[in-house]
mmCIF file with all atom_site columns, C-alpha atoms in Angstrom:
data_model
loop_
_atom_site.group_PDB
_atom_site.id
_atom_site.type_symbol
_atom_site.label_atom_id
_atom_site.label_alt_id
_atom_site.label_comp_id
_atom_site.label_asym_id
_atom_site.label_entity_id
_atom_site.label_seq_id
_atom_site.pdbx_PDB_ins_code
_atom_site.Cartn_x
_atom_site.Cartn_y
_atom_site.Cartn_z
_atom_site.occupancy
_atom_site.B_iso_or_equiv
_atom_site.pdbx_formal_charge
_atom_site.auth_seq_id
_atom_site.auth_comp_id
_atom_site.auth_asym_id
_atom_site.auth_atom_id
_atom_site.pdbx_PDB_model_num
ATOM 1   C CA . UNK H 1 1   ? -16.825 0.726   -13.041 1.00 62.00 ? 1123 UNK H CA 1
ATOM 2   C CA . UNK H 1 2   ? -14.970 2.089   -15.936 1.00 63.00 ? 1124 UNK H CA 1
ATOM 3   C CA . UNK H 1 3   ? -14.053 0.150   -19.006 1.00 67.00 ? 1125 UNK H CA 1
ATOM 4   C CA . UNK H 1 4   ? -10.375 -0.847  -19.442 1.00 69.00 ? 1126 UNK H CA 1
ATOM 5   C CA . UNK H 1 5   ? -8.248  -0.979  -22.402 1.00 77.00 ? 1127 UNK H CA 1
ATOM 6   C CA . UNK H 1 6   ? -6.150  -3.862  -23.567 1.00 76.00 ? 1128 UNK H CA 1
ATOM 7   C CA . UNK H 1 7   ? -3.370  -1.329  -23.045 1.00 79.00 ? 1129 UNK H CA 1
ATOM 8   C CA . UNK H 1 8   ? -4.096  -0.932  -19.375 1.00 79.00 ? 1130 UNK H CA 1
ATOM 9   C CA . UNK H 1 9   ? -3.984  -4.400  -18.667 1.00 84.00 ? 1131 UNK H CA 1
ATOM 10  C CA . UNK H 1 10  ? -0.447  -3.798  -19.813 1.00 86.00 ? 1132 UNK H CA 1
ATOM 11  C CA . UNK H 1 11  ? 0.099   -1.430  -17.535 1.00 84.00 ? 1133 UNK H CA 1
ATOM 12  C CA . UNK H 1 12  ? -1.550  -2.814  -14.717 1.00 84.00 ? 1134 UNK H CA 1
ATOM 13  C CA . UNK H 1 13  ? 0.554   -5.695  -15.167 1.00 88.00 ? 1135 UNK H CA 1
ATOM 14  C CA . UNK H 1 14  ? 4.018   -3.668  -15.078 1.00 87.00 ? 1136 UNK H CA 1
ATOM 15  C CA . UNK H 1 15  ? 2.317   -2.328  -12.121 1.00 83.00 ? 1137 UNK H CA 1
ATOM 16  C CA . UNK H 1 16  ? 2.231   -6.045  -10.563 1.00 83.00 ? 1138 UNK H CA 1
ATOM 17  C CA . UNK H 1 17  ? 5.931   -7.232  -11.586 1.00 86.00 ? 1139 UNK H CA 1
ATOM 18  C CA . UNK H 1 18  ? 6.450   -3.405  -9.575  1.00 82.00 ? 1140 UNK H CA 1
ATOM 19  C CA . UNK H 1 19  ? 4.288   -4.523  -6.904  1.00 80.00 ? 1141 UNK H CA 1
ATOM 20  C CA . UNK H 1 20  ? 5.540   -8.126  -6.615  1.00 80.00 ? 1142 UNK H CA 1
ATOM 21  C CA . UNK H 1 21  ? 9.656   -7.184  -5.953  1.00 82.00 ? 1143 UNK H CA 1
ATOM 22  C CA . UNK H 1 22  ? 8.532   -4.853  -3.640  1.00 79.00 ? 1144 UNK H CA 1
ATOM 23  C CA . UNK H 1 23  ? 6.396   -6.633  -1.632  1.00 77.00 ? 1145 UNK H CA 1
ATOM 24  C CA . UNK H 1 24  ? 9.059   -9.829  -1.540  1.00 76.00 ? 1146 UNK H CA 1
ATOM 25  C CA . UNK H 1 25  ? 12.018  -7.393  -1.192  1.00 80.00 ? 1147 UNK H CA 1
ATOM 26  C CA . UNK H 1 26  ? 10.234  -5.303  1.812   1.00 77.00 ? 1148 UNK H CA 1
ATOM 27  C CA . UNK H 1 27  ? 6.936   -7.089  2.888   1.00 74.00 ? 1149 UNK H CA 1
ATOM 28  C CA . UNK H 1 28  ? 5.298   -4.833  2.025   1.00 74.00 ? 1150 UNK H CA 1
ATOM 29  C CA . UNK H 1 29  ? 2.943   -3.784  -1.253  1.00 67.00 ? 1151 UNK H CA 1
ATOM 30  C CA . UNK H 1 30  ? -0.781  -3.415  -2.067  1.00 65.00 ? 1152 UNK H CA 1
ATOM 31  C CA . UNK H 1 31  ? -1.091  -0.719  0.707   1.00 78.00 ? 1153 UNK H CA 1
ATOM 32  C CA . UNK H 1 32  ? 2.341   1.600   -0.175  1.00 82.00 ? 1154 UNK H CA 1
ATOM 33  C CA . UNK H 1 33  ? 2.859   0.653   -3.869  1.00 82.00 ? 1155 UNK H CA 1
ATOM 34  C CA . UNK H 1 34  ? -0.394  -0.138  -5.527  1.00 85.00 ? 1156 UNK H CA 1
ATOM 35  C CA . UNK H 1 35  ? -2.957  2.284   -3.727  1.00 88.00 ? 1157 UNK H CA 1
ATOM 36  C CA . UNK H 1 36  ? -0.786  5.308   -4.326  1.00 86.00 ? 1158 UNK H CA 1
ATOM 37  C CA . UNK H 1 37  ? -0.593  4.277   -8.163  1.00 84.00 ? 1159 UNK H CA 1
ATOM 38  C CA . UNK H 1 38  ? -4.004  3.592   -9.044  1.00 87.00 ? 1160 UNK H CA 1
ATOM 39  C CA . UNK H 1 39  ? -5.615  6.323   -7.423  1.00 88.00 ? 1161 UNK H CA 1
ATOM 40  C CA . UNK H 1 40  ? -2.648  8.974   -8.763  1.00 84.00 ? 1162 UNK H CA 1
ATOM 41  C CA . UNK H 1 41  ? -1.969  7.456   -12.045 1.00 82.00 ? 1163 UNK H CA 1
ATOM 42  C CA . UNK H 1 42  ? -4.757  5.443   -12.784 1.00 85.00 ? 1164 UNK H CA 1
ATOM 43  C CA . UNK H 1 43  ? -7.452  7.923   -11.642 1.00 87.00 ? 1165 UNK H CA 1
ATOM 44  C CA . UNK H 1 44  ? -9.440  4.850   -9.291  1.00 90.00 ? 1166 UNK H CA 1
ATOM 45  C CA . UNK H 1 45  ? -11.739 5.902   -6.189  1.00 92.00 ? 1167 UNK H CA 1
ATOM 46  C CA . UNK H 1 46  ? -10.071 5.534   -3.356  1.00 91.00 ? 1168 UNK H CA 1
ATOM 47  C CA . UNK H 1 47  ? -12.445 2.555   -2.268  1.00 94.00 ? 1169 UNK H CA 1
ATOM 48  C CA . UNK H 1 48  ? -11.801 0.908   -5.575  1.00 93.00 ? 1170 UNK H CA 1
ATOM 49  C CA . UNK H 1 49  ? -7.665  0.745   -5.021  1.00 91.00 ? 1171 UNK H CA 1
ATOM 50  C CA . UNK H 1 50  ? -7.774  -0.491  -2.001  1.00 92.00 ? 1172 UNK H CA 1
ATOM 51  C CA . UNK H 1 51  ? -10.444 -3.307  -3.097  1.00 92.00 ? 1173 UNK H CA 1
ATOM 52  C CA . UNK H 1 52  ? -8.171  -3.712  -6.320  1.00 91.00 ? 1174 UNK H CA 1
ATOM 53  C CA . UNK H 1 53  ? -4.623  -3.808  -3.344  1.00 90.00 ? 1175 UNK H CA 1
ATOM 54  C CA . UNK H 1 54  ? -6.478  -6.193  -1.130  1.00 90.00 ? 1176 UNK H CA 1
ATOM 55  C CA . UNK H 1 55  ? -7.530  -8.692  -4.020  1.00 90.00 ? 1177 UNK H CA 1
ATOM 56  C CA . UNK H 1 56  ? -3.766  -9.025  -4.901  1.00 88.00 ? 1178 UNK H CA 1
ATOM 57  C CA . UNK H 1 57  ? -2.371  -8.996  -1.716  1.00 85.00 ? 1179 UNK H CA 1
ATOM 58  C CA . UNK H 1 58  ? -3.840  -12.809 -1.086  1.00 85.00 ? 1180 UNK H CA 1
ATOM 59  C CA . UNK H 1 59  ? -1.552  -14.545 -3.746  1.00 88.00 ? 1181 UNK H CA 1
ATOM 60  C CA . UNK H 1 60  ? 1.205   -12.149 -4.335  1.00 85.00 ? 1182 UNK H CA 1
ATOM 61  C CA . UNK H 1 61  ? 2.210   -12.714 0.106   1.00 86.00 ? 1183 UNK H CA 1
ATOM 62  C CA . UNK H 1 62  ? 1.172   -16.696 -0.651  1.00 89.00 ? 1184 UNK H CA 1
ATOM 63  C CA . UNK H 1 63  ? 4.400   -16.735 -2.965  1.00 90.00 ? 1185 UNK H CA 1
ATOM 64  C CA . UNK H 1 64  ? 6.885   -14.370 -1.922  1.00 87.00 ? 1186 UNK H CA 1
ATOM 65  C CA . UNK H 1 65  ? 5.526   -15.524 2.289   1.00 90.00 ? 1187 UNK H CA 1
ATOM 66  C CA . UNK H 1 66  ? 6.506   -19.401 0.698   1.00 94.00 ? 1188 UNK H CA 1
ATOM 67  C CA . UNK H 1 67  ? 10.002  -18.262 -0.584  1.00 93.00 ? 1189 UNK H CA 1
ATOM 68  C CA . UNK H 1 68  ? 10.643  -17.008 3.279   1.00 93.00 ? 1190 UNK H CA 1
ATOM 69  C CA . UNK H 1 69  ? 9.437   -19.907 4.533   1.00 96.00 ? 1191 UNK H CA 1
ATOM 70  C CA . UNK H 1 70  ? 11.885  -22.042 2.297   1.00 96.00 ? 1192 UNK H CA 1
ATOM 71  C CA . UNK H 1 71  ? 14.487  -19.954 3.340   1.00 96.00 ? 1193 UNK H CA 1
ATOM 72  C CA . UNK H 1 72  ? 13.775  -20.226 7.141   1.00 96.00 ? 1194 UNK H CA 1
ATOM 73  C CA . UNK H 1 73  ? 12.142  -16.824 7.570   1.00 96.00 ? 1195 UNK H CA 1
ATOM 74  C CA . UNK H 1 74  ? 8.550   -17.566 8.762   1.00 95.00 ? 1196 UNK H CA 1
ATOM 75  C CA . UNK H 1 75  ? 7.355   -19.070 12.413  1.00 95.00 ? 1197 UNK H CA 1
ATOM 76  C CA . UNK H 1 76  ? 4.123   -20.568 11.452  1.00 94.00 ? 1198 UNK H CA 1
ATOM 77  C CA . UNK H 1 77  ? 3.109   -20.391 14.505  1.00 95.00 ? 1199 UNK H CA 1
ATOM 78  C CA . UNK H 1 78  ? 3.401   -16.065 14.825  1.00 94.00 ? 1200 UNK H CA 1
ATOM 79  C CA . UNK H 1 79  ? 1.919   -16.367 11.307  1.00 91.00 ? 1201 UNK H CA 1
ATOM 80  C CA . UNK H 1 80  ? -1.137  -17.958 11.985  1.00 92.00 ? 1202 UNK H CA 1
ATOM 81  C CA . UNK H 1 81  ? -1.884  -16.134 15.819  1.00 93.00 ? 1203 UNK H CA 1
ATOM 82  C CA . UNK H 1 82  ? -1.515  -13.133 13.754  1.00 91.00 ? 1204 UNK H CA 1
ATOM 83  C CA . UNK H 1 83  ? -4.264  -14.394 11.368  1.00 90.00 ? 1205 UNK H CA 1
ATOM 84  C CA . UNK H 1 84  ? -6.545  -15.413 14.376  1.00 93.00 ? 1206 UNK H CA 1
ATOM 85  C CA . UNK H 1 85  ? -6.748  -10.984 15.276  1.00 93.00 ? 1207 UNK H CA 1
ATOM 86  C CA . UNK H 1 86  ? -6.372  -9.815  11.486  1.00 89.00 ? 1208 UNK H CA 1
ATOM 87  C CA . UNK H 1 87  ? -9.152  -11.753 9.676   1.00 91.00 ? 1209 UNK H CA 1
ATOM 88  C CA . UNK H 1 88  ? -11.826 -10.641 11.941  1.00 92.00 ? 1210 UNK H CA 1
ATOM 89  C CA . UNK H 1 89  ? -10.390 -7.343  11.884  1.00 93.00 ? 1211 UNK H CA 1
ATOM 90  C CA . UNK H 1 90  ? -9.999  -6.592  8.220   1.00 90.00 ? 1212 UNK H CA 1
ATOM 91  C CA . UNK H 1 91  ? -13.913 -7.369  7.541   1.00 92.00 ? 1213 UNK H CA 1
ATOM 92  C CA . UNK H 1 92  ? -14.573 -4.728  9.938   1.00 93.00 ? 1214 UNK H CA 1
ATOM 93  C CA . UNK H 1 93  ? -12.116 -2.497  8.146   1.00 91.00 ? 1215 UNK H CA 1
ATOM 94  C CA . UNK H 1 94  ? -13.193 -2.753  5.008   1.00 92.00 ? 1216 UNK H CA 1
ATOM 95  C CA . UNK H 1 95  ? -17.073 -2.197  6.367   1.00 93.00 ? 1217 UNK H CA 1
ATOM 96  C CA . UNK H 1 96  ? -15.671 0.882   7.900   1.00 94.00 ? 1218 UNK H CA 1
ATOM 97  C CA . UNK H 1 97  ? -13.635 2.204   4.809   1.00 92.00 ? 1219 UNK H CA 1
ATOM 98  C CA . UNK H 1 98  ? -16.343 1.393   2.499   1.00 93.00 ? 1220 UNK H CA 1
ATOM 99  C CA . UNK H 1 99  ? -18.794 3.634   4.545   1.00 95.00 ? 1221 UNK H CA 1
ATOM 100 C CA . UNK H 1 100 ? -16.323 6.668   4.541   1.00 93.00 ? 1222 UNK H CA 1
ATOM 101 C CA . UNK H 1 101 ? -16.598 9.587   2.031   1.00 93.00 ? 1223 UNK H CA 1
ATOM 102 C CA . UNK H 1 102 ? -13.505 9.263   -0.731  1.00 90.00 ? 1224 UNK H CA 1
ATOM 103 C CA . UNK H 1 103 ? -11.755 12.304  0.888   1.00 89.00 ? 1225 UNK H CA 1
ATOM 104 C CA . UNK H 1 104 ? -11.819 11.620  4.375   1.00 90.00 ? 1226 UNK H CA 1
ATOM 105 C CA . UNK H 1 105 ? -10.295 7.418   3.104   1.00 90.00 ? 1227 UNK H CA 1
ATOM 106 C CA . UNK H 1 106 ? -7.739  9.227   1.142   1.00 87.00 ? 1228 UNK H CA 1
ATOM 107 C CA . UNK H 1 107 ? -6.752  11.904  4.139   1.00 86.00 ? 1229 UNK H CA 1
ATOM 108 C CA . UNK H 1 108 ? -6.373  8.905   6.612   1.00 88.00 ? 1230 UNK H CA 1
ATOM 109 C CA . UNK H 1 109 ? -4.152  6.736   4.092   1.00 87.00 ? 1231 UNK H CA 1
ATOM 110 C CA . UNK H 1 110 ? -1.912  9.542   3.689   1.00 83.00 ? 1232 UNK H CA 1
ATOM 111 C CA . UNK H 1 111 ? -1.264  10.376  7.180   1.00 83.00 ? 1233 UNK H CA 1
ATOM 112 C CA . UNK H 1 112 ? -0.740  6.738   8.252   1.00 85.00 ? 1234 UNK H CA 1
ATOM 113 C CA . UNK H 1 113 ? 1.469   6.687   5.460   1.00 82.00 ? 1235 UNK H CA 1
ATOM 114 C CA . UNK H 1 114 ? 3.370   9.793   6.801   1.00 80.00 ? 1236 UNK H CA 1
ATOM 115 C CA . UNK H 1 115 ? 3.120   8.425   10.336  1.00 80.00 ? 1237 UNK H CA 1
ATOM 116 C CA . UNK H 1 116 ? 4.620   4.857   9.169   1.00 79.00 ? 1238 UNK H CA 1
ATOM 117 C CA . UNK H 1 117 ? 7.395   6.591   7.508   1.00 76.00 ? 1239 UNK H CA 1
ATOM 118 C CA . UNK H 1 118 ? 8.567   8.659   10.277  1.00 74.00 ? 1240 UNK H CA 1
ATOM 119 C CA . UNK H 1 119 ? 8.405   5.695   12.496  1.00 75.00 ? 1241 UNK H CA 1
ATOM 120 C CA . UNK H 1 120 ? 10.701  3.244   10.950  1.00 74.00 ? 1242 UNK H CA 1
ATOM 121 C CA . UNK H 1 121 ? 13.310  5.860   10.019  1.00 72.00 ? 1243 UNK H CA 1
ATOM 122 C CA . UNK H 1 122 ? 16.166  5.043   11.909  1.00 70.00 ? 1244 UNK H CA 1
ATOM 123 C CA . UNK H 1 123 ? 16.310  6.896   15.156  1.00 71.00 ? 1245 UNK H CA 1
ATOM 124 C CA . UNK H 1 124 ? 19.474  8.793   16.432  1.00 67.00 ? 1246 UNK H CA 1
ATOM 125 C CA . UNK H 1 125 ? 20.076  9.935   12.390  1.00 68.00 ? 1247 UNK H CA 1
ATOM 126 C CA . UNK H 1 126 ? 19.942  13.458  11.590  1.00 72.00 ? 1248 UNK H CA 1
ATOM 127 C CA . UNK H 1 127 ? 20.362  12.777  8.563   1.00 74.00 ? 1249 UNK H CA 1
ATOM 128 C CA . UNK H 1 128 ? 17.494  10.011  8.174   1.00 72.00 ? 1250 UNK H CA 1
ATOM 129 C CA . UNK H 1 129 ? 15.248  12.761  9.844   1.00 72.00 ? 1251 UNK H CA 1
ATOM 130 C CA . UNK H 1 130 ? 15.977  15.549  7.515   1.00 79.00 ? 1252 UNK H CA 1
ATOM 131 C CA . UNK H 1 131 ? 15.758  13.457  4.686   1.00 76.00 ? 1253 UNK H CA 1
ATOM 132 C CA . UNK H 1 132 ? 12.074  12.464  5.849   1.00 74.00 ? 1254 UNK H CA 1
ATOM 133 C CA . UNK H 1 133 ? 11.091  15.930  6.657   1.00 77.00 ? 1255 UNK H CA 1
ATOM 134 C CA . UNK H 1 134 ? 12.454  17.247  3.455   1.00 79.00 ? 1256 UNK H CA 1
ATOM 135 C CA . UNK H 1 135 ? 10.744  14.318  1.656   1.00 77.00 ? 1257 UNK H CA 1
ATOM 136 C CA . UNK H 1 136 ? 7.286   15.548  3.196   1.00 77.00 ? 1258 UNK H CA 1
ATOM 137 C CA . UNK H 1 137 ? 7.536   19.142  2.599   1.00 79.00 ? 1259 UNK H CA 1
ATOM 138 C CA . UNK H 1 138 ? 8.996   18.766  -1.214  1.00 77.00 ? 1260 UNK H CA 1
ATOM 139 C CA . UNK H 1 139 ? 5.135   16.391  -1.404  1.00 75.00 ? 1261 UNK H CA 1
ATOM 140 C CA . UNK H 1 140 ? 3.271   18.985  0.428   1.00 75.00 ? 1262 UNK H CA 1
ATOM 141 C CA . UNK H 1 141 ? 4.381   21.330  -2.039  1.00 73.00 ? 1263 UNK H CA 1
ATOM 142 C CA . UNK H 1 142 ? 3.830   19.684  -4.818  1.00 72.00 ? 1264 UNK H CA 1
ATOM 143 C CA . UNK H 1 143 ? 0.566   18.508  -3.873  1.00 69.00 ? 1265 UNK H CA 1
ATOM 144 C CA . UNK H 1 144 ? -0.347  22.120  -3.196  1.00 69.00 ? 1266 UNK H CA 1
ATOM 145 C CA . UNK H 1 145 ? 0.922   23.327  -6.691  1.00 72.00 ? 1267 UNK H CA 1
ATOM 146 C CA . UNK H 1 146 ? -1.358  20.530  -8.186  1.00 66.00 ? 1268 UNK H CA 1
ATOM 147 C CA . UNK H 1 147 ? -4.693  21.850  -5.746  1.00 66.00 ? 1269 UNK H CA 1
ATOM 148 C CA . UNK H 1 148 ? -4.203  25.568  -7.837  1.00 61.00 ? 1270 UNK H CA 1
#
């Protein structure tokens, strides 16, 4: 593990106020926000971002999952069948992931990234679509120019 500077505690702490509007604003965060950050800004492994996502995740959704539930947003009852599959589940995940090569972990991120993002753009909207398709090629091509 590298060593860490005072300075990027800092920064890694920006990176949680970032994380923790997001994640109450759009349920999501770790996987979309964090990952993307620490491995592209931060320079972390792939395995080690989504170790360093996961170990947020727990109390970051305990606080912004109790303000929903204050406010009448939360069936318990969905909320803890959904636990029942997903426990199990994510140990075997994380046995998987951690068994992948770096490249092959980052590949599949990105393309369920790009396959979440063309899924919950609205349907019937042009518009939406080209702005998701123009979104993805302007990346491609930047991530290209960065390969050289």
């Amino acid at each position: 593990m590298k060593p860490v500077s005072f300075l990027m505690y800092g920064k890694f702490a920006l990176l949680g106020a970032v994380v923790g509007i997001f994640s109450s604003l759009f349920g999501v965060g770790g996987g979309i926000i964090m990952v993307p950050v620490l491995v592209i800004l931060a320079g972390f492994g792939q395995h080690m971002a989504q170790g360093i996502s996961l170990a947020v995740m727990v109390p970051t959704a305990l606080v912004g999952g109790f303000g929903y539930w204050r406010g009448g947003n939360v069936n318990l009852w969905i909320a803890a069948a959904v636990c029942v599959g997903s426990i199990p589940m994510a140990h075997l995940g994380q046995g998987i992931a951690q068994k992948l090569p770096q490249t092959t972990l980052r590949t599949l991120f990105a393309l369920f990234m790009v396959g979440v993002a063309a899924r919950i753009m609205p349907t019937g909207s042009l518009r939406s679509m080209s702005l998701l398709l123009g979104m993805m090629l302007v990346a491609v091509g930047v991530r290209l120019m960065l390969a050289r």
